[in-house]
Coordinates of C-alpha atoms in Angstrom, one line a residue:
Y268 CA 143.8 109.3 202.4
D269 CA 144.5 107.4 199.1
Q270 CA 145.9 110.6 197.5
I271 CA 148.1 111.3 200.5
N272 CA 149.4 107.7 200.6
S273 CA 150.0 107.8 196.8
M274 CA 151.9 111.1 197.1
L275 CA 154.1 109.8 200.0
V276 CA 154.9 106.6 198.0
D277 CA 155.5 108.5 194.7
M278 CA 157.8 111.0 196.4
S279 CA 159.7 108.3 198.4
I280 CA 159.0 110.0 201.7
D281 CA 160.7 108.2 204.6
R282 CA 158.5 106.2 207.0
S283 CA 158.8 108.5 209.9
T284 CA 157.8 111.6 208.0
A285 CA 155.1 109.7 206.2
A286 CA 153.6 108.7 209.6
R287 CA 153.7 112.3 210.8
V288 CA 151.9 113.5 207.6
R289 CA 149.2 110.8 208.0
S290 CA 148.7 111.7 211.6
F291 CA 148.4 115.4 210.8
M292 CA 145.8 114.6 208.1
F293 CA 143.8 112.5 210.6
Q294 CA 143.9 115.3 213.2
S295 CA 142.9 118.0 210.6
E296 CA 139.6 116.3 209.9
E297 CA 138.0 117.6 213.1
M298 CA 139.3 121.1 212.4
E299 CA 137.8 121.1 208.9
R300 CA 134.5 120.0 210.3
R301 CA 134.4 122.9 212.8
D302 CA 135.6 125.3 210.0
A303 CA 132.5 124.4 208.0
Y304 CA 130.3 125.4 210.9
S305 CA 131.2 129.0 210.3
E306 CA 129.7 128.8 206.8
L307 CA 126.5 127.0 208.1
V308 CA 125.9 129.8 210.6
E309 CA 125.6 132.2 207.6
F310 CA 122.3 130.5 206.6
L311 CA 120.7 131.3 209.9
S312 CA 118.5 134.3 210.6
P313 CA 120.2 137.4 212.1
E314 CA 118.6 136.6 215.5
L315 CA 119.8 133.0 215.5
Q316 CA 123.3 134.1 214.4
G317 CA 123.3 136.4 217.4
L318 CA 122.3 133.6 219.8
M319 CA 125.0 131.3 218.3
C320 CA 127.5 134.1 218.7
D321 CA 126.6 134.5 222.3
E322 CA 127.1 130.8 223.0
I323 CA 130.4 130.6 221.0
S324 CA 131.9 133.8 222.3
A325 CA 131.2 133.0 225.9
R326 CA 133.7 130.1 225.5
T327 CA 136.3 131.9 223.3
L328 CA 136.1 135.6 222.7
G329 CA 134.7 136.1 226.2
K330 CA 138.1 135.2 227.5
V331 CA 139.6 138.4 226.0
N332 CA 138.7 141.5 228.1
Y333 CA 138.6 143.7 225.0
F334 CA 135.7 141.7 223.5
V335 CA 133.6 141.3 226.6
S336 CA 131.9 144.7 226.4
R337 CA 131.6 144.8 222.6
T338 CA 128.3 144.3 220.9
N339 CA 127.0 141.0 219.8
R340 CA 127.3 142.1 216.1
F341 CA 130.9 143.1 216.6
R342 CA 131.8 139.7 218.3
F343 CA 130.1 137.9 215.5
A344 CA 132.1 139.8 212.9
I345 CA 135.3 138.8 214.8
Y346 CA 134.1 135.1 215.0
K347 CA 133.7 135.1 211.2
A348 CA 137.2 136.6 210.8
L349 CA 138.9 134.0 212.9
T350 CA 141.0 131.4 211.0
R351 CA 142.0 128.0 212.3
R352 CA 145.4 126.4 212.1
L353 CA 146.7 123.1 213.2
Y354 CA 150.1 122.6 214.7
V355 CA 152.0 119.3 215.4
P356 CA 153.5 118.4 218.7
Q357 CA 156.6 120.5 219.7
E358 CA 156.1 122.9 216.7
L359 CA 157.0 126.5 217.5
I360 CA 154.1 128.9 216.9
H361 CA 155.3 132.1 215.3
E362 CA 152.2 134.3 215.5
D363 CA 153.2 137.1 217.8
R364 CA 151.1 139.7 216.0
L365 CA 147.9 137.7 216.1
L366 CA 145.4 137.0 218.9
I367 CA 145.6 133.3 219.6
I368 CA 142.7 131.2 221.1
A369 CA 143.4 127.6 221.9
N370 CA 140.6 125.5 220.5
Q371 CA 141.9 122.0 221.0
G372 CA 145.1 120.7 222.6
V373 CA 147.7 122.3 224.9
V374 CA 150.0 125.2 224.2
G375 CA 153.1 126.2 226.3
S376 CA 154.2 129.8 226.3
D377 CA 156.6 131.6 228.7
G378 CA 156.3 129.0 231.3
R379 CA 152.5 128.9 231.2
I380 CA 150.1 126.3 230.0
Y381 CA 147.1 127.2 227.8
T382 CA 144.2 124.9 227.1
R383 CA 140.8 125.0 225.3
G384 CA 139.3 128.5 225.3
M385 CA 142.3 130.3 226.8
A386 CA 143.7 133.3 224.9
L387 CA 147.3 134.2 224.2
N388 CA 148.7 137.4 222.8
T389 CA 145.8 139.4 224.2
D390 CA 147.9 142.5 223.6
F391 CA 148.1 141.7 219.9
F392 CA 146.7 145.1 218.8
L393 CA 149.3 147.2 220.5
Q394 CA 151.8 148.8 218.1
C395 CA 154.6 149.6 220.6
D396 CA 156.8 146.5 221.1
E397 CA 158.2 147.9 224.4
I398 CA 154.9 147.4 226.1
R399 CA 153.8 144.2 224.3
E400 CA 154.4 141.0 226.2
A401 CA 154.0 138.7 223.2
G402 CA 157.0 140.1 221.3
T403 CA 159.3 138.1 223.5
L404 CA 157.3 134.9 224.1
I405 CA 158.3 131.5 222.8
T406 CA 155.1 129.6 222.1
R407 CA 155.0 125.8 221.4
A408 CA 152.4 123.2 220.7
L409 CA 152.7 120.5 223.3
N410 CA 150.5 118.1 221.4
Y411 CA 148.3 118.5 218.3
V412 CA 146.9 122.0 218.8
E413 CA 144.1 123.7 216.9
L414 CA 144.3 127.4 217.3
E415 CA 141.9 130.2 216.2
L416 CA 143.8 133.2 215.0
L417 CA 142.8 136.8 214.4

């Protein structure tokens, strides 16, 4: 935090913005910790990786019908490909071509509320915009939100 505070002072950032930056950095610590877990799983045996994937995908990828009937190996590859991103309260989320899984926080989209483990943009792989629901959605973080994106 010392580097962040020094940067904010050196760049004469106003108090309101500085407070938001500090809050964001505080919130991102937990996400970074979970991000590191993906790397730790790599050190496990293939069987243990599969067991971990079963546990994890039951809460996240298992919410997307497309992934339910896929092999454990396939779901594990998807799990490893997921990236995490943190959004601040009221921030618009412009990710209409990605699968979004809420990991922490609350997301509002098209009059619906999404919480931990719920998936948005489940039609992300469709190429035809006329049949994609997500192309017209306005998605917003309602508090600090950590999303997993594919």
